[in-house]
Tab-separated table of C-alpha atoms in Angstrom:
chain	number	residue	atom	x	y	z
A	12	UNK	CA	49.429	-32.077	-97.373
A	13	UNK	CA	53.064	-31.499	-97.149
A	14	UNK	CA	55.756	-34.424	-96.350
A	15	UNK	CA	57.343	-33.474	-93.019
A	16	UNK	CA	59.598	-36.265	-92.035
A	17	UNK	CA	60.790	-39.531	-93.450
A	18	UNK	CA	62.429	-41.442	-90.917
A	19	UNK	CA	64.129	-44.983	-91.327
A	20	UNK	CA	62.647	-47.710	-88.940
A	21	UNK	CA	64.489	-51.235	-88.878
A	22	UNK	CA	62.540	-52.627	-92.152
A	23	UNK	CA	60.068	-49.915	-93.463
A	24	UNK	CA	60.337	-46.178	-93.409
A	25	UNK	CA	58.189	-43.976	-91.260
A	26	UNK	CA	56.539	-40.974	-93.380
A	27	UNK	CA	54.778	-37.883	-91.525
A	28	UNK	CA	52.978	-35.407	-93.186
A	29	UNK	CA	51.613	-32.605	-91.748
A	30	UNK	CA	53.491	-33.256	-88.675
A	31	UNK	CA	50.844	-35.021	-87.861
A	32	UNK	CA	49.230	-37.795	-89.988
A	33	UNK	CA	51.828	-41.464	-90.659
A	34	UNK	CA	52.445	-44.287	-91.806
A	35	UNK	CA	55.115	-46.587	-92.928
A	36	UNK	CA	56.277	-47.026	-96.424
A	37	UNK	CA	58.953	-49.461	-97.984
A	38	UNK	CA	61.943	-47.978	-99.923
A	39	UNK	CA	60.143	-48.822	-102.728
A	40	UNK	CA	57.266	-46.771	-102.393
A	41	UNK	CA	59.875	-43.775	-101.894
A	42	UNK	CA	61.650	-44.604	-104.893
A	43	UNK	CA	58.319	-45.005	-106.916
A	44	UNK	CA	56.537	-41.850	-106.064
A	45	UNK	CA	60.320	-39.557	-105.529
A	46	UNK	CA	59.160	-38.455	-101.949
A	47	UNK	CA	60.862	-35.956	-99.934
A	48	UNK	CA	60.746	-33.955	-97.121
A	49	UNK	CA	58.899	-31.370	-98.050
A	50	UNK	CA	57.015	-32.575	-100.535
A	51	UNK	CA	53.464	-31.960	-100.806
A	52	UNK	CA	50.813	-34.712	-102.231
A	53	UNK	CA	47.464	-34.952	-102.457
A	54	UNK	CA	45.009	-36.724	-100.771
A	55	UNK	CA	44.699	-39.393	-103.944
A	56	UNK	CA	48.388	-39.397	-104.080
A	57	UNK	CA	48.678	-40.265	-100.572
A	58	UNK	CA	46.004	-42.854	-101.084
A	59	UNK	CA	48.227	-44.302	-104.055
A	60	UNK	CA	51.085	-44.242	-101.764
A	61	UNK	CA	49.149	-46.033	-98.810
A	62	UNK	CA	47.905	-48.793	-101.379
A	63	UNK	CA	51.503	-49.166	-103.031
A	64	UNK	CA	53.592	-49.358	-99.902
A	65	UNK	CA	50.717	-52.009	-98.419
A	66	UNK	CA	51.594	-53.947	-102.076
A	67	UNK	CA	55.086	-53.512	-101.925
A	68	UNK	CA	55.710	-54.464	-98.434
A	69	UNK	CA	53.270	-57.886	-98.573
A	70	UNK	CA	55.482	-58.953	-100.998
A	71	UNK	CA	58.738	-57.970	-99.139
A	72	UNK	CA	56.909	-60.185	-96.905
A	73	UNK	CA	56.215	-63.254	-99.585
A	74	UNK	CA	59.787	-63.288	-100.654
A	75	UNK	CA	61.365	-63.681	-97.389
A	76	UNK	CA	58.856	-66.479	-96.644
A	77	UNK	CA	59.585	-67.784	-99.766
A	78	UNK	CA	63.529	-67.444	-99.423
A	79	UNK	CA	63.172	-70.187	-97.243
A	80	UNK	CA	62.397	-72.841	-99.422
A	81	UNK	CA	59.730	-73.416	-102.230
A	82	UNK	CA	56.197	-72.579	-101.252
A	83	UNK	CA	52.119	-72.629	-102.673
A	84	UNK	CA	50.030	-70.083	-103.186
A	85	UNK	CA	47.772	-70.897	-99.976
A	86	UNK	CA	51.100	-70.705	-97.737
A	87	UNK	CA	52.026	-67.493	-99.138
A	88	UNK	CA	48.368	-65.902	-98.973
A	89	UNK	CA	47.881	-67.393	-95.128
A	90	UNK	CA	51.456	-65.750	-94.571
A	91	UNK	CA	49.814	-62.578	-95.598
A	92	UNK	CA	47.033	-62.720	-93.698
A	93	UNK	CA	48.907	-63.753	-90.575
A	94	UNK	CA	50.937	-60.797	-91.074
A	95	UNK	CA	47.698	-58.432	-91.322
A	96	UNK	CA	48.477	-57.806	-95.037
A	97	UNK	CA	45.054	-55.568	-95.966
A	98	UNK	CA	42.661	-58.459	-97.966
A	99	UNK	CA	42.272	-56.559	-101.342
A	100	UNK	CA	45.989	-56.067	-101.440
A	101	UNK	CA	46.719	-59.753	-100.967
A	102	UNK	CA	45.420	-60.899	-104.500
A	103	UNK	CA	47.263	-58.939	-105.714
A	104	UNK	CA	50.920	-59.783	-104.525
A	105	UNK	CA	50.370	-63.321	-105.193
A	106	UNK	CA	49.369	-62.391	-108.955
A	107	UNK	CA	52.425	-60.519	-109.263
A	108	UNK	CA	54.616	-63.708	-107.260
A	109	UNK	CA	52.965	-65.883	-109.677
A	110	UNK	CA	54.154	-63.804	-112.853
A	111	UNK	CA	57.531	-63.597	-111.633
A	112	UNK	CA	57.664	-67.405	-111.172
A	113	UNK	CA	57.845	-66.847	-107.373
A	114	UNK	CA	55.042	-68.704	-106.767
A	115	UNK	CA	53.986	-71.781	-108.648
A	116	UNK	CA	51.843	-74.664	-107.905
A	117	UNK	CA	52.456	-76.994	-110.804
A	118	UNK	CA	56.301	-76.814	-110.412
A	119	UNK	CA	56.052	-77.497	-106.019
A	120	UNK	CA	53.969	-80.785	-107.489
A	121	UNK	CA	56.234	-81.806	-109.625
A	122	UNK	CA	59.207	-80.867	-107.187
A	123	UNK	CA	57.650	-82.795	-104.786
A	124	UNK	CA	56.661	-85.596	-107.381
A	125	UNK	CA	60.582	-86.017	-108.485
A	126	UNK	CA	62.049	-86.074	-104.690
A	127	UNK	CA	59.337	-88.994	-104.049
A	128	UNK	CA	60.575	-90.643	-106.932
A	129	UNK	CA	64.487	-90.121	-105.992
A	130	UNK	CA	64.125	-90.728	-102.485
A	131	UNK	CA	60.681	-90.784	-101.225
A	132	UNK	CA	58.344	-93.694	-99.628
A	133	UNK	CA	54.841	-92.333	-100.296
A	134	UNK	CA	52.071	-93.012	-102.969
A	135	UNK	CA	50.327	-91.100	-105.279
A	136	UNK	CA	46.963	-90.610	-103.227
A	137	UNK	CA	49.205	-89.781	-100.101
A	138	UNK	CA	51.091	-87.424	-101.754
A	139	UNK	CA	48.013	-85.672	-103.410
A	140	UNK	CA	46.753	-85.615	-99.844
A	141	UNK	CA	49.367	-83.866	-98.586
A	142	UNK	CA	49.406	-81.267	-101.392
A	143	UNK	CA	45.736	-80.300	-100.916
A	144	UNK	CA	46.160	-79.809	-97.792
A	145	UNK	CA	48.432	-77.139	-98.991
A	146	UNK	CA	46.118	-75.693	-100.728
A	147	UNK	CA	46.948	-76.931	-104.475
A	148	UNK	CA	43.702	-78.039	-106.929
A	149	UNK	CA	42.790	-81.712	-107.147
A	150	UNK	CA	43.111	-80.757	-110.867
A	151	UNK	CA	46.499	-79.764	-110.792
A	152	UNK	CA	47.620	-82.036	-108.575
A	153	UNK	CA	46.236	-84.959	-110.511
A	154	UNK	CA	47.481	-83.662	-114.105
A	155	UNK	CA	51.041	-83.686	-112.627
A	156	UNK	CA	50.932	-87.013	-110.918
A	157	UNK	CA	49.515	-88.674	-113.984
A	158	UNK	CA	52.637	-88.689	-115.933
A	159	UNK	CA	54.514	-90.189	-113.128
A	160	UNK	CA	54.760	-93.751	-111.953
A	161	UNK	CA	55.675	-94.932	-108.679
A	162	UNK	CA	55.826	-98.686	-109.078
A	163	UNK	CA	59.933	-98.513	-108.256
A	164	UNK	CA	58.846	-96.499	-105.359
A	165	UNK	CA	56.445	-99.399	-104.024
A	166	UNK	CA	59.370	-101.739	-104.713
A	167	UNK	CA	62.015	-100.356	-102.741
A	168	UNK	CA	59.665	-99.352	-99.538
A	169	UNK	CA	58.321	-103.572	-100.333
A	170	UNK	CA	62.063	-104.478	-99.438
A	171	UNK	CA	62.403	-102.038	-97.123
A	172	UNK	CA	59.607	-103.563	-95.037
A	173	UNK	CA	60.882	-106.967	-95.900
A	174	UNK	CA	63.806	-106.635	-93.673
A	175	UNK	CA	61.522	-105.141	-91.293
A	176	UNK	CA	59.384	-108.166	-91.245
A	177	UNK	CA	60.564	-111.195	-92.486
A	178	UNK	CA	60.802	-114.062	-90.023
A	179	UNK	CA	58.652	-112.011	-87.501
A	180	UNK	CA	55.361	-112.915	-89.409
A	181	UNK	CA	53.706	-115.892	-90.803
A	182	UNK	CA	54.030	-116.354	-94.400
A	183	UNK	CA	50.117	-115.184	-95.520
A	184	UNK	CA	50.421	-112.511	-92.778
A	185	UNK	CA	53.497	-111.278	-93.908
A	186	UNK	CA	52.560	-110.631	-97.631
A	187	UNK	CA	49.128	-108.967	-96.281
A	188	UNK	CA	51.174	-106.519	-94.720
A	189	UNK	CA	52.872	-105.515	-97.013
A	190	UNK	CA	50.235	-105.113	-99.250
A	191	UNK	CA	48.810	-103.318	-96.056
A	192	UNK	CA	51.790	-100.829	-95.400
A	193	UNK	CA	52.077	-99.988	-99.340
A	194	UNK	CA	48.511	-98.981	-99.371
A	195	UNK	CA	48.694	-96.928	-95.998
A	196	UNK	CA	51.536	-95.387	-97.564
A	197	UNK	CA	49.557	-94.543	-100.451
A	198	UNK	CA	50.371	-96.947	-103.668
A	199	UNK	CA	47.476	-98.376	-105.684
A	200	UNK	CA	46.313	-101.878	-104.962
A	201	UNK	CA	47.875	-102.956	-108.262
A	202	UNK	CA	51.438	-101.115	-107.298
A	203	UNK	CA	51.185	-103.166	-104.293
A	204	UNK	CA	50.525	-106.058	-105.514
A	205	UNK	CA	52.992	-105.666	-108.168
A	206	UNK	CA	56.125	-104.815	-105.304
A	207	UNK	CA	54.799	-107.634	-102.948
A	208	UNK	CA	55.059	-110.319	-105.937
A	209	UNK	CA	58.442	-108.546	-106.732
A	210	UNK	CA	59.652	-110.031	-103.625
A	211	UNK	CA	59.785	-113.492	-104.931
A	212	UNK	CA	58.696	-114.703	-101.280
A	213	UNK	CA	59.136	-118.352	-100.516
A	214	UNK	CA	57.256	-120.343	-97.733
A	215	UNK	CA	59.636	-121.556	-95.057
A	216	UNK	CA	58.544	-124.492	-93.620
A	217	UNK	CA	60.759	-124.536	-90.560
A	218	UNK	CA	60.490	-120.855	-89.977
A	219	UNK	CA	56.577	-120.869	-90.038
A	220	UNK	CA	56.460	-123.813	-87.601
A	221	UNK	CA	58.956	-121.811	-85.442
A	222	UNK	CA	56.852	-118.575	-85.445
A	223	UNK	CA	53.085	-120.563	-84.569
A	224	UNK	CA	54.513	-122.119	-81.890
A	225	UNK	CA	56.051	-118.855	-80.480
A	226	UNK	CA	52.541	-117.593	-81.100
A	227	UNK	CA	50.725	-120.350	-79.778
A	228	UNK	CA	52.632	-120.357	-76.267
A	229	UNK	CA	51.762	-116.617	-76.173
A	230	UNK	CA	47.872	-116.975	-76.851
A	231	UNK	CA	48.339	-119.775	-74.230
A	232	UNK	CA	49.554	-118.023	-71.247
A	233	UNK	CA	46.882	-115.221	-72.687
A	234	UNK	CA	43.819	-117.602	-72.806
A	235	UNK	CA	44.488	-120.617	-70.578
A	236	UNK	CA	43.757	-118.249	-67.221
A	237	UNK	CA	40.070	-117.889	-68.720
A	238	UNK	CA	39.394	-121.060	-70.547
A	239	UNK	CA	40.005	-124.831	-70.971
A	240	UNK	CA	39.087	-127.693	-73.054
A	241	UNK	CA	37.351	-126.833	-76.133
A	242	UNK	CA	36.905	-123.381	-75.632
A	243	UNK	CA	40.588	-122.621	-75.002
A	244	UNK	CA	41.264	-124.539	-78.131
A	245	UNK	CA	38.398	-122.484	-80.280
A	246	UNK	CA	39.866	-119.539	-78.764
A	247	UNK	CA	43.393	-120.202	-79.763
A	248	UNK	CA	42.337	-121.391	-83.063
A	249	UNK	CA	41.069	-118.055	-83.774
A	250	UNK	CA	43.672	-115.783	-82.766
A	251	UNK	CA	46.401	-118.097	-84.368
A	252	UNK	CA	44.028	-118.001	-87.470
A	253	UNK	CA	44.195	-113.880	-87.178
A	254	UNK	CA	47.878	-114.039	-87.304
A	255	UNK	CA	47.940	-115.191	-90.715
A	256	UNK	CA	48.410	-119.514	-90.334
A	257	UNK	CA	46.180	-121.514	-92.046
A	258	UNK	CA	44.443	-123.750	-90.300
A	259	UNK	CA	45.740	-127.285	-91.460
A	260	UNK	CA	49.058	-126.183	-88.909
A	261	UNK	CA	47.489	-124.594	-86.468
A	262	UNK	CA	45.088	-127.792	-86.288
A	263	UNK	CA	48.748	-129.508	-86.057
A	264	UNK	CA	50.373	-127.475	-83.531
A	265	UNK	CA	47.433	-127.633	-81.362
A	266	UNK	CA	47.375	-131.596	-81.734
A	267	UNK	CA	50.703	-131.826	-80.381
A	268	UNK	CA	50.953	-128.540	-78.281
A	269	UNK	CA	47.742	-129.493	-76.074
Protein backbone atom coordinates (compact mmCIF):
# COMPACT_ATOMS: atom_id res chain seq x y z
CA UNK A 1 0.00 0.00 0.00
CA UNK A 2 1.31 3.30 -1.00
CA UNK A 3 0.62 6.71 1.08
CA UNK A 4 -1.40 8.95 -1.25
CA UNK A 5 -2.36 11.97 0.69
CA UNK A 6 -1.76 13.42 4.10
CA UNK A 7 -4.01 16.13 4.70
CA UNK A 8 -4.19 18.41 7.92
CA UNK A 9 -7.70 18.38 9.65
CA UNK A 10 -8.24 20.92 12.66
CA UNK A 11 -6.54 18.47 15.41
CA UNK A 12 -5.40 15.16 13.70
CA UNK A 13 -4.13 14.56 10.22
CA UNK A 14 -6.07 12.69 7.60
CA UNK A 15 -3.83 9.84 5.85
CA UNK A 16 -5.07 8.04 2.49
CA UNK A 17 -3.46 5.30 1.05
CA UNK A 18 -4.30 3.81 -1.93
CA UNK A 19 -6.51 6.61 -2.72
CA UNK A 20 -8.76 4.81 -1.13
CA UNK A 21 -8.39 3.33 2.40
CA UNK A 22 -8.07 6.39 5.75
CA UNK A 23 -7.76 7.28 8.71
CA UNK A 24 -6.57 9.96 10.97
CA UNK A 25 -3.24 10.10 12.60
CA UNK A 26 -1.71 12.69 15.15
CA UNK A 27 1.55 14.54 14.22
CA UNK A 28 3.07 12.23 16.27
CA UNK A 29 2.41 9.19 14.57
CA UNK A 30 3.90 11.06 11.35
CA UNK A 31 6.89 12.01 13.08
CA UNK A 32 7.32 8.42 14.59
CA UNK A 33 6.96 6.29 11.56
CA UNK A 34 8.61 9.42 8.85
CA UNK A 35 5.43 9.14 6.58
CA UNK A 36 5.10 10.74 3.33
CA UNK A 37 3.25 11.00 0.42
CA UNK A 38 4.24 8.41 -1.39
CA UNK A 39 5.34 6.21 0.87
CA UNK A 40 4.49 2.70 0.79
CA UNK A 41 3.88 0.46 4.15
CA UNK A 42 2.79 -2.66 4.81
CA UNK A 43 -0.15 -4.02 6.04
CA UNK A 44 1.64 -4.63 9.75
CA UNK A 45 3.09 -1.25 9.41
CA UNK A 46 -0.15 0.26 8.82
CA UNK A 47 -1.52 -1.77 11.67
CA UNK A 48 1.41 -0.25 13.91
CA UNK A 49 0.46 3.06 12.66
CA UNK A 50 -3.41 2.56 13.37
CA UNK A 51 -2.52 1.29 17.02
CA UNK A 52 0.10 4.22 17.62
CA UNK A 53 -1.94 7.13 16.36
CA UNK A 54 -5.14 5.52 18.52
CA UNK A 55 -2.26 5.70 21.62
CA UNK A 56 -0.99 8.88 20.79
CA UNK A 57 -4.13 10.71 20.25
CA UNK A 58 -6.00 9.20 23.70
CA UNK A 59 -3.44 10.78 25.38
CA UNK A 60 -3.56 14.12 23.41
CA UNK A 61 -6.90 13.60 24.77
CA UNK A 62 -5.81 12.88 28.69
CA UNK A 63 -3.60 15.88 28.76
CA UNK A 64 -6.01 18.40 27.69
CA UNK A 65 -8.48 16.95 30.23
CA UNK A 66 -5.92 17.00 32.55
CA UNK A 67 -4.68 20.68 31.69
CA UNK A 68 -7.61 21.63 33.40
CA UNK A 69 -6.86 20.89 36.75
CA UNK A 70 -5.55 17.72 38.65
CA UNK A 71 -7.41 14.54 37.88
CA UNK A 72 -7.66 10.35 38.91
CA UNK A 73 -7.13 7.67 37.00
CA UNK A 74 -11.02 6.72 36.74
CA UNK A 75 -11.71 10.42 35.35
CA UNK A 76 -9.10 10.12 32.85
CA UNK A 77 -10.04 6.41 31.71
CA UNK A 78 -14.07 7.44 31.64
CA UNK A 79 -12.72 10.54 29.54
CA UNK A 80 -11.38 7.97 27.21
CA UNK A 81 -14.09 5.99 26.90
CA UNK A 82 -16.48 8.89 26.44
CA UNK A 83 -14.35 9.94 23.71
CA UNK A 84 -14.53 6.32 21.98
CA UNK A 85 -10.80 5.79 22.76
CA UNK A 86 -10.49 1.83 21.44
CA UNK A 87 -10.55 -0.31 25.11
CA UNK A 88 -7.12 -2.11 24.72
CA UNK A 89 -5.53 1.19 23.91
CA UNK A 90 -6.89 2.86 27.03
CA UNK A 91 -4.65 0.88 29.58
CA UNK A 92 -2.28 1.77 28.06
CA UNK A 93 -2.27 5.71 27.99
CA UNK A 94 -3.05 5.82 31.54
CA UNK A 95 0.18 3.57 32.25
CA UNK A 96 2.17 5.87 30.33
CA UNK A 97 0.17 9.23 32.25
CA UNK A 98 0.97 7.50 35.35
CA UNK A 99 4.85 7.17 34.55
CA UNK A 100 5.07 10.61 33.53
CA UNK A 101 3.47 11.76 36.82
CA UNK A 102 0.40 12.92 34.82
CA UNK A 103 -1.74 10.94 36.59
CA UNK A 104 -1.49 10.12 40.25
CA UNK A 105 -3.85 9.02 42.83
CA UNK A 106 -1.86 9.27 46.02
CA UNK A 107 -0.76 12.91 45.29
CA UNK A 108 -4.91 14.14 44.24
CA UNK A 109 -5.45 12.54 48.05
CA UNK A 110 -3.10 14.24 49.57
CA UNK A 111 -3.85 17.50 47.45
CA UNK A 112 -7.14 17.22 48.45
CA UNK A 113 -6.15 16.18 52.12
CA UNK A 114 -3.90 19.59 52.52
CA UNK A 115 -6.71 22.08 50.95
CA UNK A 116 -9.20 20.44 53.66
CA UNK A 117 -6.78 21.12 56.16
CA UNK A 118 -6.01 24.90 54.90
CA UNK A 119 -9.40 25.74 54.14
CA UNK A 120 -11.77 22.94 54.07
CA UNK A 121 -14.96 21.92 56.37
CA UNK A 122 -15.19 18.16 55.75
CA UNK A 123 -14.08 14.96 57.70
CA UNK A 124 -12.07 12.22 57.03
CA UNK A 125 -14.92 9.59 56.14
CA UNK A 126 -16.57 12.40 53.93
CA UNK A 127 -13.67 13.11 52.21
CA UNK A 128 -12.76 9.36 51.58
CA UNK A 129 -16.31 9.24 50.28
CA UNK A 130 -15.90 11.63 47.91
CA UNK A 131 -12.58 10.23 46.61
CA UNK A 132 -14.01 6.74 45.93
CA UNK A 133 -16.42 7.95 44.23
CA UNK A 134 -13.68 9.08 42.01
CA UNK A 135 -12.53 6.08 41.60
CA UNK A 136 -9.36 6.03 44.10
CA UNK A 137 -8.75 2.55 46.41
CA UNK A 138 -10.09 2.50 49.95
CA UNK A 139 -6.41 1.47 50.48
CA UNK A 140 -4.93 4.40 49.18
CA UNK A 141 -7.20 6.63 50.29
CA UNK A 142 -6.97 5.45 53.86
CA UNK A 143 -2.96 5.24 53.93
CA UNK A 144 -2.97 8.98 53.00
CA UNK A 145 -5.59 10.16 55.40
CA UNK A 146 -3.97 8.32 58.26
CA UNK A 147 -1.14 10.64 58.69
CA UNK A 148 -3.40 13.56 58.78
CA UNK A 149 -5.51 14.96 61.57
CA UNK A 150 -8.42 17.06 61.28
CA UNK A 151 -9.25 17.95 64.86
CA UNK A 152 -8.42 21.96 63.95
CA UNK A 153 -10.69 21.34 61.10
CA UNK A 154 -13.67 20.19 63.49
CA UNK A 155 -12.78 23.24 65.59
CA UNK A 156 -13.09 25.95 63.28
CA UNK A 157 -16.41 24.49 61.37
CA UNK A 158 -17.58 23.99 65.69
CA UNK A 159 -17.31 27.93 65.77
CA UNK A 160 -18.41 28.36 62.61
CA UNK A 161 -21.74 26.74 63.49
CA UNK A 162 -21.64 28.46 66.81
CA UNK A 163 -22.42 31.75 65.33
CA UNK A 164 -24.83 29.99 63.29
CA UNK A 165 -26.64 28.73 66.27
CA UNK A 166 -26.12 30.16 69.40
CA UNK A 167 -29.12 31.78 71.04
CA UNK A 168 -31.43 30.05 68.42
CA UNK A 169 -31.24 26.65 70.33
CA UNK A 170 -31.60 25.40 73.78
CA UNK A 171 -28.49 24.74 75.56
CA UNK A 172 -28.54 20.51 75.33
CA UNK A 173 -29.95 20.98 71.79
CA UNK A 174 -27.45 23.21 70.77
CA UNK A 175 -24.33 21.09 71.72
CA UNK A 176 -26.20 17.92 70.04
CA UNK A 177 -26.03 19.71 66.98
CA UNK A 178 -23.08 20.37 66.76
CA UNK A 179 -21.95 17.17 67.54
CA UNK A 180 -24.67 16.38 64.81
CA UNK A 181 -23.35 18.76 61.96
CA UNK A 182 -19.53 17.66 62.69
CA UNK A 183 -20.46 14.12 62.15
CA UNK A 184 -22.67 14.81 58.95
CA UNK A 185 -19.77 16.62 57.84
CA UNK A 186 -17.69 13.73 58.39
CA UNK A 187 -15.37 14.09 61.76
CA UNK A 188 -15.12 11.15 64.15
CA UNK A 189 -17.32 11.10 67.20
CA UNK A 190 -14.23 11.82 69.30
CA UNK A 191 -13.18 14.98 66.86
CA UNK A 192 -16.56 16.11 67.61
CA UNK A 193 -16.68 15.81 70.80
CA UNK A 194 -13.35 17.22 71.20
CA UNK A 195 -14.44 20.77 68.98
CA UNK A 196 -17.90 20.89 70.79
CA UNK A 197 -16.07 20.88 74.38
CA UNK A 198 -13.57 23.36 72.71
CA UNK A 199 -16.34 25.75 72.74
CA UNK A 200 -16.28 26.29 76.40
CA UNK A 201 -20.26 26.64 76.21
CA UNK A 202 -21.96 28.12 79.21
CA UNK A 203 -25.72 27.67 80.16
CA UNK A 204 -27.59 30.95 79.98
CA UNK A 205 -30.20 31.05 82.23
CA UNK A 206 -32.09 34.01 80.85
CA UNK A 207 -31.49 33.08 77.28
CA UNK A 208 -32.86 29.44 77.73
CA UNK A 209 -35.99 30.74 79.50
CA UNK A 210 -36.32 33.22 76.57
CA UNK A 211 -36.02 30.52 73.83
CA UNK A 212 -38.79 27.75 75.71
CA UNK A 213 -41.13 30.23 75.95
CA UNK A 214 -40.73 31.31 72.25
CA UNK A 215 -41.05 27.59 71.70
CA UNK A 216 -43.76 26.94 73.91
CA UNK A 217 -46.14 29.74 72.36
CA UNK A 218 -45.31 28.09 68.99
CA UNK A 219 -46.24 24.37 69.99
CA UNK A 220 -49.28 26.23 71.49
CA UNK A 221 -50.87 27.83 68.60
CA UNK A 222 -49.66 24.28 66.88
CA UNK A 223 -51.44 21.96 69.43
CA UNK A 224 -54.13 23.94 71.26
CA UNK A 225 -56.55 23.71 67.87
CA UNK A 226 -56.46 19.77 68.51
CA UNK A 227 -56.15 19.34 72.20
CA UNK A 228 -56.79 20.65 75.75
CA UNK A 229 -56.23 19.85 79.27
CA UNK A 230 -53.89 17.13 79.86
CA UNK A 231 -53.36 16.06 76.55
CA UNK A 232 -52.33 19.49 75.22
CA UNK A 233 -49.98 19.63 78.12
CA UNK A 234 -48.47 15.86 77.37
CA UNK A 235 -48.30 16.99 73.93
CA UNK A 236 -46.37 20.11 74.55
CA UNK A 237 -44.26 18.43 77.03
CA UNK A 238 -43.01 16.27 74.38
CA UNK A 239 -42.20 18.45 71.63
CA UNK A 240 -40.58 21.05 74.08
CA UNK A 241 -38.69 17.91 75.45
CA UNK A 242 -37.54 17.19 71.54
CA UNK A 243 -36.15 20.60 71.34
CA UNK A 244 -33.53 19.92 73.71
CA UNK A 245 -35.10 21.47 77.48
CA UNK A 246 -35.07 19.36 80.21
CA UNK A 247 -37.95 18.79 81.76
CA UNK A 248 -37.62 20.47 85.31
CA UNK A 249 -38.29 24.04 82.96
CA UNK A 250 -40.47 22.94 80.73
CA UNK A 251 -42.54 21.52 83.85
CA UNK A 252 -41.98 25.38 84.94
CA UNK A 253 -42.94 27.15 81.93
CA UNK A 254 -45.95 25.11 81.55
CA UNK A 255 -46.94 25.87 85.33
CA UNK A 256 -46.99 29.41 84.66
CA UNK A 257 -47.66 29.49 80.81
CA UNK A 258 -51.06 27.39 81.17
Amino acid sequence: MKITKIEKKKRLYLLELDESDKLYITEDTIVRFMLTKGMSVSKEELNQIRQFAQFSYGKNLALYFLSFKQRTEKEVKDYLYKHEIEASIIPQVLENLKADRWINDKQFVISIAEQNLSSGDKGAFVIKQKLIQKGISSATIDGVLGDYDFTEVAERVAQKLLRKYEGKLAFKALKDKLSQSLTNKGFSYQEAKIAVEGLDLEKDDETEEELIYQELDKQYRKYSRKYEGYDLKQRLTQALARKGYDFDAIRSALRDYL
